Amino acid sequence: GTDEHGLKIQQAAAAAGTSPPELCERVSGLFHHALTQADVSFTDFTRTSQPGHRRAVCHFWGALRDSGMLYKGSYEGWYCTPEESFLSESQLAECKDAQGRPCKVSLETGHQVHWTKEENYMFRLSAFQDPLRQWLRDNPRAVSPEPFYQRVLRWLEEDLPDLSVSRESSRLQWGIPVPGDPTQTIYVWVDALVNYLSVVGYPERHGEWWPAAHHVVGKDILKFHAIYWPALLMAAGLAPPERILVHSHWTVRGQKMSKSLDNVIDPLACIERYTVDGFRYFLLRQGVPERDCDYYDEKVVKLVNSELADALGGLLNRSTAPSINPGNTYPHFSESCFPKIPGSGEAKGVGRASAEDYELVAAVAALPLQVAGYFEGFQIYKSLECIALCVRQTNSFFQRHRPWKLNRKDPAERLWLDTIIHVTLECLRVYGTLLQPVIPRAADKLLSRLAVGPEERELSGLTFLPRYDGKPCPFEGRQLGPDTGVLFHRLEMPGWRQVQTEKL
């Protein structure tokens, strides 16, 4: 959803010659469109200008007031309008404005700050230093990854000054008025944070969800979410959220994205260039929450071509090709060719499987639980790393046994040929199922090709190669789905076609 109140919205609307509601309607529409284009599904798209949210904010303010944690006082400090935040001296740097005059800017964003003095409502944040420390000690996974948890603890070693939670209405009209005091407007961050409650039905129905909520936030707004927000919740008689998952930023060729540097990446252009699945895969495969990650076009093309087009797509193409699988079926598994060995280790007896084949089976069997663990730990990149490694192992398995060299007319050879294909398709079924949250379109195409029905694509209860354990496989002998072409087309480097044309 969109956080729509505040001074920067008010100023942006004035500069554009429109009203704040009209600007918000247009901009929230752009966000909604971008999420839809990126195949991001959501149960709700919330806007802080909605009447239900406004009612929730007023109720929350009343709870703060009743707790005795609000008081009116004079406040002054350096205010950054784009960040909608007062900043301390340690968060500022000396700089020069466009006219060469000395000024102060935010260290985090580079935005200019202005000295502001006014009478506001203040929140007794200082009273929550010990409760916040206790909350974090009792819940070491409340903020993750670990480096951000440690950062919050360090902040709590310093004094916590009381927090200004309103602005004078004469300066800020575009916001929610303080109940009972129209001379003040509720601070935009308090307003915005309450959205986490209003979207789950606060103040009447939030108990069904709260506090079992996980927030996903950028590292630049960690203090608001890990200090201000839990303190506000405690003051209002509510528990802090269960987890705050923090991510770092994307840089572009080692530089921070900036309009002034003209290096801002347009996600919709990337979706058009690399496809929605290709761009999603790159971001989730390369995005490491703990540290900033670097973006450049060549990296996207190389990764997506290597892991989606060649490794995954090539494996599906080779294992379902008419020359290998003329019957277009999910062939039978032969226990005599691939016998189960207690403790695995290496192949023995009459089977034709090698030690590496048993290693592959063990790796893919462990994959669903491994992937679930990494998803739960907000380490999606590690889960994709594990899947990519197994895909490479499966390609090696297929290449090692060269099914195209086997004679289908020889009964013994056919048993082994069908077993190779069965194991390969089982691996692909697991990869397709696990990749559904990341590359939904390609995963659907892969699973449809394997004739895996919609009701057979659940992550829970996903079992791999049941025939190896002597259990029936519902897919064995099933006719495969129609061949709808290449799973994922190889990407070209931006500008490549033009360069080649010029060379010709």
Short mmCIF file of C-alpha atoms in Angstrom, two decimals:
data_model
loop_
_atom_site.label_atom_id
_atom_site.label_comp_id
_atom_site.label_asym_id
_atom_site.label_seq_id
_atom_site.Cartn_x
_atom_site.Cartn_y
_atom_site.Cartn_z
CA GLY A 1 0.00 0.00 0.00
CA THR A 2 0.92 3.66 0.17
CA ASP A 3 1.74 6.02 3.02
CA GLU A 4 0.04 9.20 1.79
CA HIS A 5 0.20 11.93 4.42
CA GLY A 6 2.95 14.37 5.35
CA LEU A 7 4.74 17.58 4.44
CA LYS A 8 6.63 16.17 1.47
CA ILE A 9 3.33 15.05 -0.15
CA GLN A 10 1.82 18.45 0.57
CA GLN A 11 4.82 20.22 -1.01
CA ALA A 12 5.01 17.84 -4.01
CA ALA A 13 1.32 18.42 -4.76
CA ALA A 14 1.77 22.20 -4.58
CA ALA A 15 4.80 22.02 -6.90
CA ALA A 16 2.80 19.91 -9.38
CA GLY A 17 -0.15 22.31 -9.27
CA THR A 18 -2.54 19.70 -7.93
CA SER A 19 -4.14 18.73 -4.61
CA PRO A 20 -2.66 16.12 -2.23
CA PRO A 21 -5.61 13.69 -2.73
CA GLU A 22 -5.26 13.91 -6.53
CA LEU A 23 -1.48 13.37 -6.33
CA CYS A 24 -1.93 10.38 -4.00
CA GLU A 25 -4.58 8.85 -6.24
CA ARG A 26 -2.17 8.99 -9.19
CA VAL A 27 0.94 7.80 -7.33
CA SER A 28 -0.80 4.96 -5.45
CA GLY A 29 -2.15 3.85 -8.84
CA LEU A 30 1.43 3.65 -10.14
CA PHE A 31 2.48 1.49 -7.17
CA HIS A 32 -0.55 -0.75 -7.59
CA HIS A 33 0.26 -1.15 -11.29
CA ALA A 34 3.93 -1.92 -10.59
CA LEU A 35 3.02 -4.65 -8.07
CA THR A 36 0.54 -6.19 -10.50
CA GLN A 37 3.11 -6.14 -13.32
CA ALA A 38 5.65 -7.83 -11.03
CA ASP A 39 3.18 -10.66 -10.21
CA VAL A 40 3.15 -9.63 -6.54
CA SER A 41 -0.05 -10.91 -4.96
CA PHE A 42 -1.56 -9.28 -1.89
CA THR A 43 -4.64 -9.71 0.27
CA ASP A 44 -5.05 -5.96 0.62
CA PHE A 45 -3.70 -2.77 -0.92
CA THR A 46 -4.04 -0.21 1.84
CA ARG A 47 -3.86 3.58 1.66
CA THR A 48 -3.37 5.73 4.75
CA SER A 49 -5.89 8.24 3.40
CA GLN A 50 -8.72 5.67 3.74
CA PRO A 51 -11.44 6.43 6.32
CA GLY A 52 -10.92 3.11 8.16
CA HIS A 53 -7.24 3.89 8.68
CA ARG A 54 -8.02 7.41 9.87
CA ARG A 55 -10.40 5.98 12.49
CA ALA A 56 -7.73 3.49 13.65
CA VAL A 57 -5.11 6.26 14.01
CA CYS A 58 -7.47 8.38 16.12
CA HIS A 59 -8.24 5.40 18.35
CA PHE A 60 -4.51 4.64 18.73
CA TRP A 61 -3.83 8.28 19.64
CA GLY A 62 -6.53 8.05 22.30
CA ALA A 63 -4.82 4.95 23.76
CA LEU A 64 -1.49 6.84 23.90
CA ARG A 65 -3.16 9.84 25.54
CA ASP A 66 -4.94 7.64 28.10
CA SER A 67 -1.66 5.93 29.01
CA GLY A 68 -0.24 9.30 30.09
CA MET A 69 2.62 9.02 27.60
CA LEU A 70 1.79 12.19 25.66
CA TYR A 71 2.48 15.76 26.74
CA LYS A 72 2.69 19.11 24.97
CA GLY A 73 6.07 20.77 24.75
CA SER A 74 8.27 23.04 22.66
CA TYR A 75 10.49 21.18 20.22
CA GLU A 76 13.28 22.31 17.95
CA GLY A 77 15.79 20.52 15.76
CA TRP A 78 16.95 19.74 12.23
CA TYR A 79 14.00 18.47 10.17
CA CYS A 80 14.34 16.52 6.91
CA THR A 81 11.14 16.83 4.90
CA PRO A 82 11.81 13.97 2.41
CA GLU A 83 12.47 11.62 5.34
CA GLU A 84 9.70 13.23 7.46
CA SER A 85 12.05 13.05 10.42
CA PHE A 86 13.98 15.13 12.92
CA LEU A 87 17.70 14.24 12.79
CA SER A 88 20.41 14.51 15.42
CA GLU A 89 23.78 16.19 14.81
CA SER A 90 25.43 12.77 14.45
CA GLN A 91 23.10 12.04 11.50
CA LEU A 92 24.13 15.21 9.61
CA ALA A 93 26.95 16.36 7.36
CA GLU A 94 28.09 19.84 6.28
CA CYS A 95 27.49 20.63 2.63
CA LYS A 96 26.76 23.49 0.19
CA ASP A 97 23.45 24.13 -1.52
CA ALA A 98 22.90 24.92 -5.20
CA GLN A 99 23.85 28.57 -4.58
CA GLY A 100 27.08 27.59 -2.82
CA ARG A 101 25.81 28.50 0.64
CA PRO A 102 26.73 26.23 3.59
CA CYS A 103 23.95 23.88 4.66
CA LYS A 104 23.40 20.63 6.49
CA VAL A 105 22.26 17.39 4.88
CA SER A 106 21.22 13.93 6.07
CA LEU A 107 24.15 11.49 6.13
CA GLU A 108 21.81 8.66 5.11
CA THR A 109 20.09 10.24 2.12
CA GLY A 110 21.92 13.48 1.29
CA HIS A 111 18.68 15.47 1.61
CA GLN A 112 18.94 19.00 2.98
CA VAL A 113 17.62 19.64 6.51
CA HIS A 114 16.14 22.82 8.01
CA TRP A 115 16.07 24.07 11.60
CA THR A 116 12.52 23.85 12.87
CA LYS A 117 11.04 25.09 16.14
CA GLU A 118 7.42 24.58 17.13
CA GLU A 119 5.08 23.43 19.87
CA ASN A 120 4.17 19.74 19.47
CA TYR A 121 2.79 16.81 21.35
CA MET A 122 5.69 14.74 22.67
CA PHE A 123 5.78 10.99 23.33
CA ARG A 124 7.69 9.80 26.42
CA LEU A 125 10.05 7.55 24.45
CA SER A 126 12.64 7.91 27.22
CA ALA A 127 10.42 5.81 29.50
CA PHE A 128 10.77 2.78 27.20
CA GLN A 129 14.55 2.34 27.13
CA ASP A 130 14.54 -0.59 29.59
CA PRO A 131 11.32 -2.22 28.27
CA LEU A 132 12.76 -2.16 24.74
CA ARG A 133 16.04 -3.71 25.91
CA GLN A 134 14.12 -6.41 27.77
CA TRP A 135 11.94 -7.13 24.72
CA LEU A 136 15.01 -7.63 22.53
CA ARG A 137 16.82 -9.77 25.12
CA ASP A 138 13.75 -11.99 25.45
CA ASN A 139 13.29 -12.18 21.66
CA PRO A 140 16.71 -12.45 19.94
CA ARG A 141 14.98 -13.14 16.61
CA ALA A 142 12.71 -10.08 16.89
CA VAL A 143 15.01 -8.12 14.55
CA SER A 144 16.94 -9.99 11.88
CA PRO A 145 19.41 -10.49 10.26
CA GLU A 146 21.74 -10.41 13.26
CA PRO A 147 23.75 -7.27 12.29
CA PHE A 148 20.58 -5.17 12.47
CA TYR A 149 19.60 -6.69 15.82
CA GLN A 150 22.99 -5.62 17.17
CA ARG A 151 22.54 -2.13 15.68
CA VAL A 152 19.27 -1.66 17.58
CA LEU A 153 20.92 -2.81 20.82
CA ARG A 154 23.67 -0.21 20.30
CA TRP A 155 21.07 2.53 19.80
CA LEU A 156 19.51 1.52 23.09
CA GLU A 157 22.84 2.06 24.88
CA GLU A 158 22.43 5.79 24.12
CA ASP A 159 19.84 8.07 25.74
CA LEU A 160 16.44 7.99 24.07
CA PRO A 161 15.07 11.52 23.77
CA ASP A 162 11.32 12.00 23.82
CA LEU A 163 9.75 11.96 20.37
CA SER A 164 7.76 14.71 18.67
CA VAL A 165 4.52 13.06 17.48
CA SER A 166 2.64 16.00 15.97
CA ARG A 167 3.22 19.03 13.77
CA GLU A 168 1.53 22.43 13.82
CA SER A 169 -1.47 22.39 11.50
CA SER A 170 -0.43 25.77 10.13
CA ARG A 171 2.67 24.01 8.68
CA LEU A 172 1.04 20.67 7.86
CA GLN A 173 -2.55 20.53 6.70
CA TRP A 174 -2.30 17.21 4.80
CA GLY A 175 -2.64 14.67 7.59
CA ILE A 176 -4.90 13.46 10.38
CA PRO A 177 -5.76 16.16 12.96
CA VAL A 178 -5.00 15.38 16.61
CA PRO A 179 -8.32 14.35 18.20
CA GLY A 180 -9.61 17.28 20.24
CA ASP A 181 -6.87 19.68 19.06
CA PRO A 182 -7.25 20.91 15.46
CA THR A 183 -4.14 23.12 15.85
CA GLN A 184 -1.99 19.96 15.60
CA THR A 185 -1.61 17.24 12.93
CA ILE A 186 -0.51 13.72 13.87
CA TYR A 187 3.12 13.08 12.88
CA VAL A 188 3.18 11.18 9.59
CA TRP A 189 5.30 8.32 10.93
CA VAL A 190 2.86 7.60 13.78
CA ASP A 191 0.05 7.72 11.23
CA ALA A 192 1.92 5.41 8.81
CA LEU A 193 3.01 2.85 11.41
CA VAL A 194 -0.55 2.38 12.66
CA ASN A 195 -1.29 1.02 9.17
CA TYR A 196 0.10 -2.34 10.36
CA LEU A 197 -2.79 -2.44 12.83
CA SER A 198 -5.53 -0.86 10.73
CA VAL A 199 -5.00 -3.37 7.90
CA VAL A 200 -5.78 -6.27 10.31
CA GLY A 201 -8.92 -4.66 11.70
CA TYR A 202 -7.75 -2.48 14.63
CA PRO A 203 -9.30 -1.59 17.00
CA GLU A 204 -11.94 -4.37 16.88
CA ARG A 205 -10.58 -7.41 14.98
CA HIS A 206 -6.78 -7.11 15.13
CA GLY A 207 -6.53 -9.80 17.83
CA GLU A 208 -6.93 -12.50 15.15
CA TRP A 209 -3.52 -11.48 13.73
CA TRP A 210 -1.66 -9.33 16.21
CA PRO A 211 1.11 -9.69 17.36
CA ALA A 212 1.86 -12.56 14.93
CA ALA A 213 3.01 -10.04 12.34
CA HIS A 214 6.26 -9.93 10.39
CA HIS A 215 7.33 -6.54 9.03
CA VAL A 216 9.72 -6.38 6.05
CA VAL A 217 11.53 -3.02 6.09
CA GLY A 218 14.51 -1.24 4.58
CA LYS A 219 17.54 -0.65 6.77
CA ASP A 220 17.11 3.14 6.49
CA ILE A 221 13.84 3.02 8.45
CA LEU A 222 15.00 0.51 11.07
CA LYS A 223 14.89 2.99 13.99
CA PHE A 224 11.24 3.83 13.28
CA HIS A 225 10.27 0.15 13.22
CA ALA A 226 12.53 -1.33 15.90
CA ILE A 227 12.49 1.48 18.50
CA TYR A 228 9.70 4.02 17.95
CA TRP A 229 7.02 1.55 16.82
CA PRO A 230 7.49 -1.09 19.59
CA ALA A 231 7.55 1.70 22.20
CA LEU A 232 4.35 3.23 20.82
CA LEU A 233 2.69 -0.21 20.84
CA MET A 234 3.72 -0.85 24.43
CA ALA A 235 2.33 2.54 25.45
CA ALA A 236 -0.97 1.71 23.72
CA GLY A 237 -1.18 -1.62 25.60
CA LEU A 238 -0.18 -3.80 22.65
CA ALA A 239 2.70 -6.23 22.07
CA PRO A 240 5.47 -5.43 19.56
CA PRO A 241 5.37 -7.31 16.23
CA GLU A 242 6.71 -10.86 16.26
CA ARG A 243 9.54 -10.17 13.82
CA ILE A 244 11.08 -7.27 11.94
CA LEU A 245 12.92 -8.50 8.85
CA VAL A 246 15.39 -5.92 7.55
CA HIS A 247 16.87 -5.67 4.07
CA SER A 248 19.72 -3.61 2.67
CA HIS A 249 19.75 -1.58 -0.55
CA TRP A 250 20.65 -2.05 -4.19
CA THR A 251 23.54 -0.02 -5.55
CA VAL A 252 24.23 0.46 -9.25
CA ARG A 253 27.79 -0.35 -10.31
CA GLY A 254 28.95 0.43 -6.80
CA GLN A 255 27.05 3.72 -6.46
CA LYS A 256 23.92 4.55 -4.49
CA MET A 257 20.84 5.07 -6.67
CA SER A 258 20.22 8.77 -7.09
CA LYS A 259 18.17 10.95 -9.41
CA SER A 260 21.05 13.43 -9.56
CA LEU A 261 23.39 10.67 -10.78
CA ASP A 262 20.72 9.51 -13.25
CA ASN A 263 21.32 5.88 -12.26
CA VAL A 264 17.88 4.99 -10.88
CA ILE A 265 16.73 1.59 -12.17
CA ASP A 266 13.14 1.43 -13.44
CA PRO A 267 11.70 -1.94 -12.35
CA LEU A 268 9.00 -1.90 -15.04
CA ALA A 269 11.65 -1.44 -17.74
CA CYS A 270 13.59 -4.36 -16.25
CA ILE A 271 10.48 -6.55 -16.26
CA GLU A 272 9.95 -5.73 -19.93
CA ARG A 273 13.61 -6.40 -20.75
CA TYR A 274 14.24 -9.53 -18.67
CA THR A 275 10.65 -10.82 -18.20
CA VAL A 276 8.89 -10.74 -14.86
CA ASP A 277 10.26 -14.15 -13.83
CA GLY A 278 13.79 -13.32 -14.91
CA PHE A 279 13.90 -10.07 -12.95
CA ARG A 280 12.26 -11.59 -9.85
CA TYR A 281 14.73 -14.47 -9.92
CA PHE A 282 17.72 -12.14 -10.18
CA LEU A 283 16.58 -9.91 -7.29
CA LEU A 284 15.81 -12.83 -4.97
CA ARG A 285 18.89 -14.86 -5.98
CA GLN A 286 21.34 -11.95 -5.58
CA GLY A 287 19.62 -9.91 -2.84
CA VAL A 288 21.43 -10.47 0.46
CA PRO A 289 19.56 -8.78 3.35
CA GLU A 290 22.68 -8.18 5.48
CA ARG A 291 24.54 -6.00 2.97
CA ASP A 292 24.00 -3.75 -0.04
CA CYS A 293 24.03 -5.60 -3.36
CA ASP A 294 25.22 -4.28 -6.69
CA TYR A 295 23.09 -4.18 -9.84
CA TYR A 296 24.24 -4.06 -13.42
CA ASP A 297 22.62 -5.39 -16.59
CA GLU A 298 25.38 -7.85 -17.49
CA LYS A 299 24.97 -9.59 -14.13
CA VAL A 300 21.23 -10.11 -14.71
CA VAL A 301 21.74 -11.55 -18.19
CA LYS A 302 24.56 -13.87 -17.15
CA LEU A 303 22.76 -15.26 -14.08
CA VAL A 304 19.34 -15.72 -15.67
CA ASN A 305 20.74 -17.31 -18.83
CA SER A 306 22.95 -19.66 -16.85
CA GLU A 307 20.48 -20.83 -14.20
CA LEU A 308 17.03 -20.47 -15.76
CA ALA A 309 17.46 -20.76 -19.53
CA ASP A 310 20.39 -23.20 -19.73
CA ALA A 311 20.45 -25.27 -16.52
CA LEU A 312 16.74 -25.55 -15.64
CA GLY A 313 15.19 -25.00 -19.08
CA GLY A 314 17.80 -27.15 -20.82
CA LEU A 315 17.23 -30.02 -18.39
CA LEU A 316 13.46 -29.98 -18.99
CA ASN A 317 13.96 -29.78 -22.74
CA ARG A 318 16.44 -32.69 -22.86
CA SER A 319 14.49 -35.01 -20.56
CA THR A 320 11.17 -34.55 -22.39
CA ALA A 321 12.54 -34.53 -25.97
CA PRO A 322 10.72 -36.97 -28.34
CA SER A 323 14.02 -38.69 -29.17
CA ILE A 324 14.53 -39.55 -25.47
CA ASN A 325 10.90 -39.96 -24.42
CA PRO A 326 8.91 -40.84 -27.58
CA GLY A 327 5.86 -41.90 -25.56
CA ASN A 328 5.71 -38.44 -23.88
CA THR A 329 5.09 -40.10 -20.51
CA TYR A 330 6.32 -39.99 -16.92
CA PRO A 331 8.20 -43.31 -17.27
CA HIS A 332 8.49 -46.10 -14.73
CA PHE A 333 11.21 -46.38 -12.10
CA SER A 334 13.15 -49.63 -11.83
CA GLU A 335 14.18 -50.64 -8.32
CA SER A 336 16.59 -53.20 -9.78
CA CYS A 337 18.42 -50.43 -11.69
CA PHE A 338 18.40 -48.00 -8.76
CA PRO A 339 18.14 -50.15 -5.59
CA LYS A 340 17.75 -48.51 -2.22
CA ILE A 341 20.87 -48.93 -0.12
CA PRO A 342 20.60 -48.55 3.65
CA GLY A 343 22.74 -45.61 4.66
CA SER A 344 23.26 -44.86 0.93
CA GLY A 345 27.00 -44.09 0.72
CA GLU A 346 27.69 -45.78 -2.59
CA ALA A 347 25.98 -48.12 -5.02
CA LYS A 348 26.41 -51.86 -4.57
CA GLY A 349 24.83 -54.98 -5.95
CA VAL A 350 23.06 -55.32 -9.27
CA GLY A 351 22.03 -51.68 -9.73
CA ARG A 352 23.38 -49.31 -12.37
CA ALA A 353 23.33 -46.15 -10.23
CA SER A 354 26.65 -44.64 -9.18
CA ALA A 355 27.71 -43.10 -5.89
CA GLU A 356 27.11 -39.62 -7.35
CA ASP A 357 23.54 -40.66 -8.20
CA TYR A 358 22.85 -41.55 -4.58
CA GLU A 359 24.32 -38.19 -3.54
CA LEU A 360 21.89 -36.46 -5.93
CA VAL A 361 18.89 -38.35 -4.51
CA ALA A 362 19.91 -37.47 -0.95
CA ALA A 363 20.43 -33.79 -1.86
CA VAL A 364 17.06 -33.40 -3.61
CA ALA A 365 15.21 -35.33 -0.87
CA ALA A 366 16.60 -32.86 1.70
CA LEU A 367 15.85 -29.81 -0.45
CA PRO A 368 12.21 -29.00 0.51
CA LEU A 369 13.00 -28.81 4.23
CA GLN A 370 16.20 -26.87 3.52
CA VAL A 371 14.38 -24.34 1.33
CA ALA A 372 11.56 -23.93 3.88
CA GLY A 373 14.14 -23.19 6.58
CA TYR A 374 15.89 -20.55 4.53
CA PHE A 375 12.58 -18.91 3.58
CA GLU A 376 11.59 -18.84 7.25
CA GLY A 377 14.94 -17.24 8.07
CA PHE A 378 14.48 -14.54 5.38
CA GLN A 379 17.46 -15.94 3.42
CA ILE A 380 15.75 -16.54 0.10
CA TYR A 381 19.04 -16.19 -1.76
CA LYS A 382 20.41 -19.24 0.10
CA SER A 383 17.38 -21.34 -0.81
CA LEU A 384 17.86 -20.47 -4.49
CA GLU A 385 21.56 -21.25 -4.18
CA CYS A 386 20.66 -24.75 -2.95
CA ILE A 387 18.13 -25.28 -5.76
CA ALA A 388 20.65 -24.10 -8.39
CA LEU A 389 23.26 -26.52 -7.01
CA CYS A 390 20.81 -29.44 -7.23
CA VAL A 391 19.84 -28.44 -10.79
CA ARG A 392 23.53 -28.60 -11.74
CA GLN A 393 23.82 -32.03 -10.07
CA THR A 394 20.78 -33.26 -12.03
CA ASN A 395 22.29 -32.05 -15.30
CA SER A 396 25.49 -33.92 -14.41
CA PHE A 397 23.41 -37.06 -13.67
CA PHE A 398 21.68 -36.84 -17.03
CA GLN A 399 24.92 -36.14 -18.89
CA ARG A 400 26.83 -38.86 -17.02
CA HIS A 401 24.47 -41.65 -18.09
CA ARG A 402 23.83 -40.42 -21.66
CA PRO A 403 20.28 -41.77 -22.09
CA TRP A 404 20.40 -40.88 -25.77
CA LYS A 405 22.99 -43.65 -26.20
CA LEU A 406 20.76 -46.34 -24.67
CA ASN A 407 18.81 -48.75 -26.87
CA ARG A 408 15.10 -48.56 -26.06
CA LYS A 409 14.49 -51.90 -27.85
CA ASP A 410 16.72 -53.75 -25.39
CA PRO A 411 14.54 -54.57 -22.28
CA ALA A 412 17.40 -54.10 -19.81
CA GLU A 413 18.54 -50.85 -21.44
CA ARG A 414 14.96 -49.57 -21.53
CA LEU A 415 14.53 -50.15 -17.78
CA TRP A 416 17.61 -48.03 -17.07
CA LEU A 417 16.65 -45.39 -19.67
CA ASP A 418 13.19 -44.99 -18.13
CA THR A 419 14.69 -44.83 -14.64
CA ILE A 420 17.09 -42.04 -15.66
CA ILE A 421 14.19 -40.03 -17.09
CA HIS A 422 11.95 -40.78 -14.09
CA VAL A 423 14.59 -39.55 -11.63
CA THR A 424 15.22 -36.44 -13.75
CA LEU A 425 11.51 -35.59 -13.98
CA GLU A 426 11.10 -36.13 -10.24
CA CYS A 427 13.95 -33.66 -9.64
CA LEU A 428 12.32 -31.16 -12.00
CA ARG A 429 8.97 -31.59 -10.23
CA VAL A 430 10.57 -30.70 -6.90
CA TYR A 431 12.37 -27.67 -8.40
CA GLY A 432 9.20 -26.44 -10.09
CA THR A 433 7.20 -26.76 -6.87
CA LEU A 434 9.81 -24.97 -4.75
CA LEU A 435 10.30 -22.18 -7.30
CA GLN A 436 6.60 -21.22 -7.49
CA PRO A 437 6.93 -18.24 -5.09
CA VAL A 438 9.95 -16.93 -7.03
CA ILE A 439 9.21 -17.54 -10.73
CA PRO A 440 5.46 -18.27 -10.79
CA ARG A 441 5.02 -18.24 -14.57
CA ALA A 442 7.99 -20.46 -15.45
CA ALA A 443 7.19 -22.80 -12.52
CA ASP A 444 3.62 -23.17 -13.78
CA LYS A 445 4.89 -23.92 -17.30
CA LEU A 446 7.35 -26.52 -15.98
CA LEU A 447 4.80 -28.27 -13.75
CA SER A 448 2.17 -28.24 -16.50
CA ARG A 449 4.65 -29.89 -18.86
CA LEU A 450 5.16 -32.62 -16.24
CA ALA A 451 1.35 -32.98 -15.92
CA VAL A 452 1.43 -31.97 -12.25
CA GLY A 453 -2.11 -30.82 -11.46
CA PRO A 454 -2.93 -27.61 -9.54
CA GLU A 455 -3.85 -29.63 -6.44
CA GLU A 456 -0.46 -31.46 -6.60
CA ARG A 457 1.70 -28.35 -6.28
CA GLU A 458 1.58 -27.74 -2.54
CA LEU A 459 4.84 -27.12 -0.70
CA SER A 460 3.59 -28.99 2.35
CA GLY A 461 3.88 -32.73 1.97
CA LEU A 462 6.16 -32.49 -1.05
CA THR A 463 7.82 -35.91 -1.43
CA PHE A 464 10.60 -36.76 -3.84
CA LEU A 465 11.08 -40.09 -5.66
CA PRO A 466 8.66 -42.20 -3.58
CA ARG A 467 9.44 -45.28 -5.73
CA TYR A 468 12.98 -45.28 -4.34
CA ASP A 469 11.42 -45.93 -0.92
CA GLY A 470 9.14 -48.62 -2.31
CA LYS A 471 6.04 -46.40 -2.28
CA PRO A 472 3.72 -45.69 -5.22
CA CYS A 473 4.32 -42.60 -7.36
CA PRO A 474 1.09 -40.96 -8.58
CA PHE A 475 2.87 -39.57 -11.63
CA GLU A 476 4.39 -42.83 -12.88
CA GLY A 477 2.98 -43.82 -16.27
CA ARG A 478 1.07 -40.55 -16.60
CA GLN A 479 0.96 -38.80 -19.97
CA LEU A 480 3.03 -35.60 -19.89
CA GLY A 481 1.44 -32.23 -20.58
CA PRO A 482 1.70 -30.54 -23.97
CA ASP A 483 5.04 -29.15 -25.10
CA THR A 484 4.59 -25.36 -25.02
CA GLY A 485 8.13 -24.57 -26.13
CA VAL A 486 11.25 -23.36 -24.40
CA LEU A 487 10.83 -22.92 -20.64
CA PHE A 488 12.82 -19.69 -20.53
CA HIS A 489 14.27 -17.89 -23.55
CA ARG A 490 17.88 -16.76 -23.30
CA LEU A 491 18.28 -13.03 -22.72
CA GLU A 492 20.32 -10.74 -24.90
CA MET A 493 22.56 -8.07 -23.42
CA PRO A 494 20.92 -4.61 -23.75
CA GLY A 495 22.28 -2.98 -26.90
CA TRP A 496 23.79 -6.28 -28.14
CA ARG A 497 21.61 -6.55 -31.24
CA GLN A 498 22.38 -2.94 -32.22
CA VAL A 499 26.14 -3.49 -31.77
CA GLN A 500 26.05 -6.66 -33.88
CA THR A 501 24.11 -4.85 -36.61
CA GLU A 502 26.66 -2.05 -36.66
CA LYS A 503 29.49 -4.59 -36.98
CA LEU A 504 27.75 -6.23 -39.94
#
